[in-house]
Amino acid sequence: LKGLVHSGDAEAQAIAMAERQFLAEVTHPGIVKIFNFVEHDDKHGNPVGYIVMEYVGGSSLKQATRLNQRAGSRLPVAEAIGFTLEILPALSYLHANGLVYNDLKPENIMVTEDQLKLIDLGAVSTINSFGFLYGTPGYQAPEIVRTGPTIASDIYTVGRTLAALTLHLQTRKGRYVDGLPEDDPVLAEYDSYSRLLRRAIDPDPRRRFPNAEEMASQLMGVLREVVAQDTGVPRPGLSTVFSPSRSTFGVDLLVAHTDVYLDGQVHSQKLTAQEIVKALQVPLVDPTDVGATVLSATVLSESVQTLDSLRAARHGSLDSEGLDLSESIELPLMEVRALLDLGDVAKATRKLEDLADRVGWRWRLLWFRGVSELLTGDYDSATKDFTEVLNTLPGELAPKMALAATAELAGDPDERKFYDTVWSTDRGVISASFGLARALSAAGERDEAVRTLDEVPATSRHFTTARLTSAVTLLSGRSSSEITEQHIRSAARRVEALPDTEPRVLQIRALVLGTAMDWLADNTASTNHILGFPFTEHGLQLGVEASLRNLARVAPTQAHRYALIDLANSVRPMSTF
């Protein structure tokens, strides 16, 4: 039973009567069920109302937090997100029925044996209604006195509840102070979680998550990152707003330098913006856009064909169902994407600006503007736009990959942070593994770089390249005094596990054996075999000679074939008769 605190208050009684009218209609497994509303007269003859509701056993999240507080901590972030994900469908149900909960906080969330439930529906009201605004200071949105209860004000309470469960919020006069404690280590440890909280409690309600469903989607992405970070086990998942990676970038950068063994030509490949853009994920078409159905029939594999189809659709203005395609945002965005794929950055930028004049700079537009800036070498502006996309969609890996690649081109050490987040979460984003390995190598952490490359799954088509790259990483960029026998044998094991028919295996064999031969001139080692040859001066000379002759057989030019044979003859051990 829930009784009124002020039984003689006519206004409070009126509110309770209104509550009875619509709360009895609310039926959701995550919301306490209202059975009835009864009245009786008190000793003064005044009517007193009681709500008869479902009994919910268990304890509140507030009590759970207190248990952690005694231990000097808050709830683990992953656990708090899990609780919130279970509550958001209940809020979404209320919003779909024109209602706002208004007073979400740990005290009003009950944890039972098998689920969570919202209790205390006394503050529930219709959207945009004014009058008595109930809520809790420290959780309540600041604009509610101006706008009335809205979905945005409910989203704010979700963010504040998450913050209260996981952070050490400052208090003043018995209430939580607005904002987040910038020095809280949780915010530094979980960057995406920090970004999600900041969007949920943004002072501008227009910048918050537009609905509970979108917040839940981003929370799930953040949860995957947090669990992967905490456990060391990847937690991949499909995005609902971005496509998978279209291809890879930067995979061959290091091993391509060894192609000099094969053809005699110096190869100095560097990462390019064009390569990155062709590989990056792209925003999925908004299914609510008026042009979404048209796009399903007009997007083709070739960008030129896509442009022709889009122009035909645009000139038609109305589709077969009479929809006004001139109102579509996705049609011009797809045209921008096709133009960028074709390298026409100037025209794509003009179309983006025209579209922004009509609808404003939404995150999809910012994404493509960031891509265009990346292609023109304006890395600072690209970083700014991709960061804004990440702040809007903190649970997505796509903007993190874009930021990592942009930082790498700009020489910014932030590349490592974002590559690390993506790779630890999803082992399917192979570009992140190679990018992280490059960043670690540049920082002198070559053993860590090798471990990262070794994490590429054997099922990946880039597994061989990863093994060869790790072998090169073990031996390159180090002086002879820094290389150890263990480094050489570790590189050899990686190459030995691959068949000679794999591309570049022959040249990496030559690299490993040649490095071992040079190293042995100033060091001693076990004579155990390496790549089929004894680890001795004589054995390694035989190995290098054999590798060079094998390379000569597949050399693309006669001149290089002769050069390899001459080199093989120069290193072969002295023949005795």
XYZ file of C-alpha atoms in Angstrom:
577
model
C 0.000 0.000 0.000
C 1.137 3.494 -0.778
C -0.603 6.213 1.185
C -0.469 9.979 0.822
C 1.892 11.732 3.175
C -0.336 14.809 3.409
C -3.750 13.279 3.794
C -5.461 16.611 4.303
C -3.899 18.249 1.270
C -6.567 18.627 -1.390
C -3.987 19.222 -4.122
C -2.062 16.096 -3.173
C -5.327 14.185 -3.161
C -6.100 15.441 -6.645
C -2.694 14.316 -7.876
C -3.256 10.858 -6.414
C -6.615 10.644 -8.176
C -4.971 11.535 -11.468
C -2.276 8.969 -10.797
C -4.922 6.319 -10.347
C -6.510 7.142 -13.682
C -3.566 6.315 -15.904
C -1.228 4.210 -13.780
C -3.752 1.407 -13.526
C -3.415 1.117 -17.312
C 0.375 0.676 -17.183
C 1.368 -2.950 -17.757
C 5.036 -3.784 -18.161
C 7.143 -6.486 -16.493
C 9.711 -3.875 -15.488
C 7.174 -1.605 -13.740
C 5.363 -2.326 -10.494
C 1.714 -3.194 -11.182
C -1.050 -0.953 -9.785
C -4.074 -3.040 -8.772
C -6.506 -0.560 -7.287
C -7.038 2.781 -5.591
C -9.070 3.035 -2.387
C -10.210 5.867 -0.128
C -11.501 6.165 3.407
C -12.168 9.036 5.764
C -9.697 9.825 8.496
C -10.723 10.833 12.014
C -11.374 14.363 10.782
C -13.610 13.202 7.965
C -11.074 13.981 5.249
C -10.672 11.415 2.461
C -7.375 9.510 2.509
C -6.226 7.661 -0.601
C -4.150 4.514 -0.908
C -2.700 2.860 -3.984
C -2.826 -0.931 -3.861
C 0.123 -2.276 -5.820
C 2.099 -5.412 -6.510
C 4.494 -6.512 -3.785
C 8.106 -6.415 -4.965
C 10.628 -8.242 -2.794
C 14.378 -7.711 -2.802
C 16.445 -4.597 -2.222
C 16.913 -1.306 -4.002
C 19.964 -0.297 -5.997
C 20.530 2.357 -3.351
C 21.045 -0.365 -0.778
C 23.410 -2.196 -3.128
C 25.418 0.991 -3.560
C 25.630 1.445 0.215
C 27.178 -1.984 0.538
C 29.872 -0.938 -1.926
C 30.306 2.427 -0.223
C 31.250 0.666 2.992
C 34.045 -0.971 1.036
C 35.087 2.432 -0.302
C 33.881 1.818 -3.850
C 30.897 2.115 -6.160
C 29.255 -0.511 -8.325
C 31.471 -1.857 -11.119
C 30.702 -0.010 -14.344
C 29.712 -3.178 -16.215
C 27.260 -4.135 -13.467
C 25.700 -0.668 -13.353
C 25.292 -0.640 -17.138
C 23.662 -4.063 -16.992
C 21.120 -2.801 -14.455
C 20.407 0.268 -16.576
C 19.916 -1.779 -19.740
C 17.244 -3.743 -17.913
C 15.435 -0.576 -16.815
C 15.500 1.306 -20.131
C 12.793 -0.852 -21.807
C 10.405 0.132 -19.002
C 11.124 3.818 -19.608
C 10.725 3.276 -23.345
C 7.315 1.714 -22.697
C 6.217 4.724 -20.654
C 7.474 7.143 -23.313
C 5.630 5.253 -26.051
C 2.458 5.732 -24.025
C 2.988 9.463 -23.598
C 4.273 9.189 -20.022
C 7.469 10.245 -18.257
C 8.785 8.553 -15.104
C 10.420 11.762 -13.775
C 12.077 10.316 -10.667
C 14.550 7.646 -11.694
C 17.168 7.061 -8.997
C 18.705 4.039 -7.263
C 16.080 4.136 -4.494
C 13.289 3.590 -7.037
C 14.842 0.552 -8.724
C 14.195 -2.743 -6.983
C 16.429 -5.762 -7.545
C 14.453 -8.987 -7.222
C 15.670 -12.547 -7.661
C 15.172 -12.552 -11.418
C 14.625 -8.981 -12.621
C 14.600 -5.252 -11.920
C 11.437 -3.223 -11.405
C 10.606 0.451 -11.251
C 8.644 1.296 -8.117
C 7.096 4.508 -6.741
C 5.103 5.792 -9.693
C 4.034 8.878 -7.800
C 6.037 11.216 -10.032
C 4.857 9.768 -13.357
C 3.180 12.356 -15.561
C 2.235 12.926 -19.157
C 4.838 14.380 -21.491
C 5.044 18.201 -21.448
C 2.515 18.463 -18.611
C 2.962 21.245 -16.067
C 1.664 21.679 -12.555
C 3.270 19.779 -9.724
C 6.700 18.591 -10.903
C 7.963 15.811 -8.689
C 11.543 14.584 -8.791
C 14.737 14.468 -6.774
C 17.257 17.340 -6.796
C 20.594 16.055 -8.047
C 18.841 13.703 -10.456
C 16.240 16.026 -11.979
C 16.960 17.770 -15.293
C 17.623 21.514 -14.859
C 15.298 22.583 -17.692
C 12.193 20.772 -16.411
C 10.669 23.907 -14.855
C 10.817 25.500 -18.292
C 9.900 22.597 -20.570
C 7.879 20.367 -18.290
C 8.525 16.606 -18.207
C 10.003 15.312 -21.476
C 11.769 12.244 -22.779
C 14.987 14.275 -22.625
C 14.440 15.017 -18.932
C 13.980 11.283 -18.280
C 17.196 10.520 -20.189
C 18.949 12.999 -17.889
C 17.809 11.030 -14.833
C 19.183 7.833 -16.381
C 22.576 9.472 -16.786
C 22.527 10.822 -13.240
C 21.519 7.414 -11.878
C 24.416 5.754 -13.692
C 26.773 8.418 -12.359
C 25.504 7.965 -8.797
C 26.011 4.211 -9.008
C 29.554 4.332 -10.357
C 31.166 7.670 -9.421
C 31.943 9.551 -6.223
C 29.610 12.488 -6.863
C 30.048 15.625 -4.821
C 27.209 16.628 -2.504
C 26.023 19.968 -1.228
C 23.217 20.510 1.287
C 22.195 16.867 1.108
C 21.933 16.611 -2.694
C 24.259 15.650 -5.504
C 25.956 18.549 -7.264
C 25.248 18.800 -10.998
C 27.952 17.661 -13.403
C 30.606 14.977 -13.084
C 33.705 14.839 -10.868
C 36.471 15.375 -13.430
C 39.082 13.708 -11.224
C 37.136 10.467 -10.762
C 39.410 7.639 -11.975
C 36.462 5.761 -13.486
C 36.014 8.480 -16.117
C 39.683 8.242 -17.070
C 39.654 4.452 -17.139
C 36.546 4.084 -19.320
C 36.615 6.808 -21.975
C 33.491 5.681 -23.839
C 31.526 5.441 -20.601
C 32.584 8.988 -19.748
C 31.387 10.216 -23.148
C 28.062 8.419 -22.723
C 27.435 10.007 -19.325
C 28.268 13.459 -20.664
C 25.796 13.107 -23.504
C 23.039 11.770 -21.253
C 23.343 14.718 -18.829
C 24.175 17.417 -21.377
C 22.726 20.751 -20.127
C 21.183 21.197 -23.590
C 18.334 18.647 -23.817
C 18.590 18.684 -27.630
C 22.062 17.133 -27.410
C 21.024 14.193 -25.227
C 20.009 10.805 -26.542
C 16.704 11.318 -28.373
C 15.081 8.225 -26.877
C 15.659 5.289 -24.559
C 16.229 2.880 -27.452
C 19.186 4.820 -28.834
C 20.681 5.198 -25.377
C 20.309 1.448 -24.818
C 22.030 0.727 -28.134
C 25.014 2.900 -27.222
C 25.088 1.530 -23.671
C 25.370 -1.974 -25.095
C 28.349 -0.918 -27.190
C 29.987 0.697 -24.165
C 29.283 -2.438 -22.112
C 31.117 -4.577 -24.674
C 34.144 -2.300 -24.429
C 34.089 -2.252 -20.626
C 33.778 -6.032 -20.284
C 36.503 -6.600 -22.885
C 38.773 -4.188 -21.021
C 38.034 -5.763 -17.636
C 38.348 -9.406 -18.699
C 40.748 -9.330 -21.642
C 38.189 -11.258 -23.702
C 36.861 -9.558 -26.890
C 33.131 -8.816 -26.991
C 32.267 -8.017 -30.623
C 28.799 -7.016 -31.750
C 27.031 -5.746 -34.841
C 26.402 -2.023 -35.025
C 22.906 -0.780 -35.802
C 24.145 2.484 -37.333
C 27.438 1.606 -39.081
C 28.318 -0.991 -41.694
C 31.115 -3.498 -41.072
C 34.584 -2.457 -42.241
C 34.622 -2.402 -46.033
C 38.233 -3.618 -46.258
C 41.505 -3.255 -44.367
C 44.223 -0.623 -44.332
C 47.865 -0.634 -43.301
C 48.092 -4.421 -43.278
C 51.039 -4.760 -45.698
C 52.975 -1.656 -44.658
C 55.878 -3.362 -42.890
C 56.244 -6.619 -44.818
C 56.036 -4.739 -48.129
C 59.462 -3.268 -47.361
C 60.913 -6.781 -47.700
C 59.745 -6.981 -51.324
C 63.176 -5.577 -52.169
C 64.435 -9.159 -51.765
C 61.997 -10.286 -54.436
C 62.345 -7.601 -57.114
C 65.317 -5.447 -56.144
C 63.161 -2.327 -55.921
C 63.020 -0.159 -52.789
C 59.491 -0.163 -51.343
C 58.633 2.670 -48.971
C 54.892 2.274 -48.574
C 53.189 4.683 -46.229
C 49.663 4.827 -44.909
C 47.445 7.056 -47.068
C 44.122 8.748 -46.447
C 42.692 7.183 -49.616
C 43.468 3.682 -48.354
C 41.890 4.470 -44.990
C 38.707 5.964 -46.443
C 38.121 2.957 -48.701
C 38.323 0.669 -45.669
C 36.408 2.657 -43.049
C 32.905 1.750 -42.018
C 30.127 3.945 -43.368
C 26.857 5.025 -41.737
C 23.922 2.752 -42.475
C 20.887 4.257 -44.145
C 18.388 5.654 -41.669
C 15.364 3.346 -42.154
C 12.985 6.182 -41.227
C 14.230 8.395 -44.067
C 11.750 8.975 -46.875
C 14.324 7.798 -49.411
C 15.344 4.595 -47.625
C 13.330 2.263 -49.863
C 14.607 3.980 -52.999
C 18.217 3.573 -51.862
C 17.832 -0.180 -51.541
C 17.322 -0.297 -55.311
C 19.796 2.405 -56.376
C 22.966 1.647 -54.421
C 25.218 -0.403 -56.705
C 28.728 -1.800 -56.367
C 30.249 0.854 -58.630
C 30.142 4.464 -57.420
C 29.571 5.836 -60.937
C 26.493 3.638 -61.385
C 25.235 4.648 -57.941
C 25.517 8.338 -58.865
C 23.568 7.790 -62.086
C 20.791 5.971 -60.221
C 20.635 8.646 -57.513
C 20.395 11.438 -60.055
C 17.562 9.647 -61.810
C 15.734 9.234 -58.504
C 16.286 12.874 -57.580
C 15.025 14.174 -60.912
C 11.944 11.997 -60.535
C 11.226 13.893 -57.286
C 8.367 11.547 -56.340
C 8.775 7.819 -55.981
C 6.253 5.225 -57.110
C 4.315 5.606 -53.857
C 4.058 9.368 -54.167
C 6.634 10.168 -51.466
C 8.429 13.492 -51.798
C 12.060 12.465 -52.206
C 13.215 16.073 -52.058
C 12.803 15.788 -48.268
C 15.230 12.875 -48.063
C 18.523 13.287 -46.223
C 19.897 9.872 -47.117
C 19.705 10.335 -50.901
C 22.100 13.315 -50.995
C 24.273 11.649 -48.326
C 24.649 8.577 -50.513
C 25.620 10.861 -53.377
C 28.273 12.428 -51.131
C 29.589 8.979 -50.230
C 29.846 7.984 -53.897
C 31.646 11.224 -54.765
C 34.140 10.698 -51.944
C 34.774 7.136 -53.120
C 35.514 8.574 -56.573
C 37.858 11.177 -55.093
C 35.737 14.217 -56.002
C 36.145 15.846 -52.594
C 35.284 19.386 -53.712
C 31.901 18.417 -55.147
C 31.124 16.181 -52.169
C 31.917 19.040 -49.780
C 29.618 21.440 -51.640
C 26.750 18.955 -51.489
C 27.347 18.406 -47.773
C 27.233 22.133 -47.076
C 24.014 22.506 -49.087
C 22.440 19.651 -47.127
C 23.636 21.105 -43.812
C 22.008 24.427 -44.691
C 18.731 22.513 -44.916
C 18.939 20.105 -41.958
C 21.913 21.195 -39.835
C 25.124 19.346 -39.098
C 23.805 15.985 -37.885
C 26.231 13.206 -37.016
C 25.974 11.512 -40.422
C 26.905 14.782 -42.117
C 29.754 15.327 -39.674
C 31.058 11.847 -40.463
C 31.294 12.517 -44.183
C 32.733 15.986 -43.586
C 35.412 14.325 -41.464
C 36.116 11.905 -44.312
C 36.463 14.765 -46.807
C 38.814 16.605 -44.428
C 40.854 13.445 -44.003
C 41.248 13.201 -47.781
C 42.406 16.824 -48.044
C 44.926 16.462 -45.212
C 43.055 18.705 -42.770
C 43.653 16.331 -39.874
C 42.755 18.786 -37.111
C 39.297 19.425 -38.575
C 38.778 15.733 -39.308
C 39.659 14.898 -35.702
C 37.186 17.493 -34.470
C 34.338 16.086 -36.587
C 35.062 12.433 -35.801
C 35.258 13.338 -32.108
C 31.821 14.940 -32.298
C 30.483 11.751 -33.903
C 32.070 9.718 -31.096
C 30.558 11.977 -28.445
C 27.172 11.398 -30.089
C 27.663 7.633 -30.487
C 30.097 6.643 -27.708
C 29.396 2.931 -28.043
C 30.450 2.727 -31.705
C 33.830 1.455 -32.889
C 33.684 3.217 -36.287
C 34.511 6.746 -35.045
C 37.287 5.291 -32.881
C 38.864 3.687 -35.951
C 38.510 6.953 -37.863
C 40.159 8.860 -35.014
C 42.943 6.282 -34.707
C 43.772 6.440 -38.413
C 43.589 10.244 -38.493
C 45.883 10.454 -35.463
C 48.368 8.098 -37.116
C 48.514 10.245 -40.247
C 48.930 13.354 -38.090
C 51.621 11.753 -35.919
C 49.456 12.008 -32.808
C 50.037 9.369 -30.077
C 46.261 9.158 -29.507
C 46.241 6.564 -32.298
C 47.378 3.918 -29.827
C 44.483 4.510 -27.425
C 41.771 4.147 -30.050
C 43.399 1.236 -31.904
C 43.741 -0.536 -28.548
C 40.069 -0.027 -27.667
C 38.856 -1.341 -31.015
C 41.187 -4.343 -31.081
C 40.481 -5.391 -27.494
C 36.741 -5.281 -28.235
C 36.540 -6.840 -31.703
C 39.198 -9.148 -33.169
C 37.414 -8.875 -36.509
C 38.706 -5.343 -37.144
C 42.083 -6.470 -38.447
C 43.247 -2.951 -39.339
C 43.186 -2.130 -35.622
C 45.649 -4.928 -34.837
C 48.193 -3.750 -37.395
C 47.631 -0.111 -36.418
C 48.185 -0.869 -32.737
C 51.296 -2.875 -33.592
C 52.697 0.064 -35.570
C 52.004 2.428 -32.674
C 53.641 0.078 -30.166
C 56.673 -0.401 -32.408
C 57.052 3.351 -32.829
C 57.047 3.662 -29.029
C 59.790 1.044 -28.766
C 57.447 -1.623 -27.363
C 58.219 -4.214 -30.020
C 57.484 -7.264 -27.884
C 54.008 -5.865 -27.169
C 53.579 -5.205 -30.893
C 54.420 -8.830 -31.646
C 51.927 -10.069 -29.056
C 49.252 -7.897 -30.665
C 49.942 -9.338 -34.128
C 49.896 -12.859 -32.684
C 46.293 -12.221 -31.598
C 45.083 -12.104 -35.220
C 42.796 -15.162 -35.511
C 43.973 -18.105 -37.604
C 40.654 -17.874 -39.465
C 41.499 -14.401 -40.777
C 42.721 -14.113 -44.357
C 45.397 -11.775 -42.986
C 46.759 -14.373 -40.556
C 49.818 -15.109 -42.716
C 50.601 -11.415 -43.127
C 50.286 -10.961 -39.359
C 52.748 -13.802 -38.679
C 55.226 -12.469 -41.212
C 54.854 -8.926 -39.882
C 55.499 -10.145 -36.347
C 58.661 -11.890 -37.566
C 59.888 -8.685 -39.220
C 58.934 -6.670 -36.118
C 61.045 -8.932 -33.914
C 64.159 -8.200 -35.967
C 63.733 -4.755 -37.507
C 64.360 -1.438 -35.811
C 66.818 -2.999 -33.360
C 70.584 -2.753 -33.299
C 72.587 -5.973 -33.413
C 73.296 -5.617 -29.697
C 69.566 -5.408 -28.923
C 68.676 -8.568 -30.840
C 68.799 -11.787 -28.854
C 68.868 -15.427 -29.861
C 65.309 -15.667 -28.547
C 64.200 -12.914 -30.944
C 65.734 -14.749 -33.888
C 64.305 -18.143 -32.964
C 60.891 -16.628 -32.257
C 60.865 -15.017 -35.713
C 61.981 -18.298 -37.273
C 59.186 -20.276 -35.593
C 56.597 -17.922 -37.069
C 57.988 -18.341 -40.575
C 58.541 -22.092 -40.236
C 54.861 -22.619 -39.448
C 53.881 -21.241 -42.870
C 54.180 -23.100 -46.211
C 56.706 -21.792 -48.746
C 53.856 -21.264 -51.209
C 52.497 -18.386 -49.121
C 53.331 -14.933 -50.564
C 56.461 -13.345 -49.067
C 57.452 -16.399 -47.003
C 60.625 -16.939 -49.058
C 61.853 -13.384 -48.572
C 61.126 -13.393 -44.834
C 63.061 -16.693 -44.546
C 65.996 -14.943 -46.202
C 65.624 -11.998 -43.813
C 65.591 -14.200 -40.704
C 68.528 -16.359 -41.798
C 70.520 -13.319 -42.938
C 69.912 -11.544 -39.652
C 70.943 -14.666 -37.745
C 74.154 -14.948 -39.789
C 75.099 -11.319 -39.138
C 74.200 -11.613 -35.436
C 76.265 -14.759 -34.942
C 79.407 -12.937 -36.087
C 79.473 -11.101 -32.733
C 77.529 -13.497 -30.500
C 77.243 -17.146 -29.524
C 74.153 -19.321 -29.587
C 72.857 -22.846 -29.286
C 73.520 -24.896 -32.422
C 69.947 -26.196 -32.569
C 68.500 -25.904 -36.054
C 66.724 -22.798 -37.285
C 64.534 -23.007 -40.398
C 66.143 -26.368 -41.180
C 69.778 -25.302 -40.787
C 72.202 -25.518 -37.833
C 72.621 -22.250 -35.925
C 76.311 -22.128 -36.830
C 78.295 -19.978 -39.204
C 78.490 -22.771 -41.763
C 74.854 -23.776 -41.346
C 73.522 -20.242 -41.664
C 75.662 -19.585 -44.728
C 74.059 -22.622 -46.340
C 70.631 -21.402 -45.293
C 71.091 -17.895 -46.663
C 72.485 -19.284 -49.918
C 69.507 -21.619 -50.334
C 67.021 -18.837 -49.576
C 68.611 -16.490 -52.109
C 68.605 -19.176 -54.809
C 64.935 -19.910 -54.106
C 64.171 -16.209 -54.481
C 66.131 -16.105 -57.737
C 63.845 -18.773 -59.210
C 60.814 -16.482 -58.812
C 62.526 -13.146 -59.505
C 60.475 -11.028 -61.948
C 63.486 -9.815 -63.974
C 66.625 -11.422 -65.338
C 68.837 -8.686 -63.875
C 67.559 -9.234 -60.354
C 67.791 -13.001 -60.760
C 71.462 -12.692 -61.615
C 71.986 -10.285 -58.695
C 70.456 -12.803 -56.272
C 72.616 -15.630 -57.632
C 75.741 -13.487 -57.293
C 74.756 -12.683 -53.706
C 74.134 -16.367 -52.980
C 77.574 -17.230 -54.311
C 79.153 -14.546 -52.124
C 77.718 -15.929 -48.875
C 78.036 -19.672 -49.538
C 80.619 -21.422 -47.387
C 83.983 -22.251 -48.906
C 83.855 -25.527 -50.810
C 86.447 -28.129 -49.945
C 87.625 -30.897 -52.250
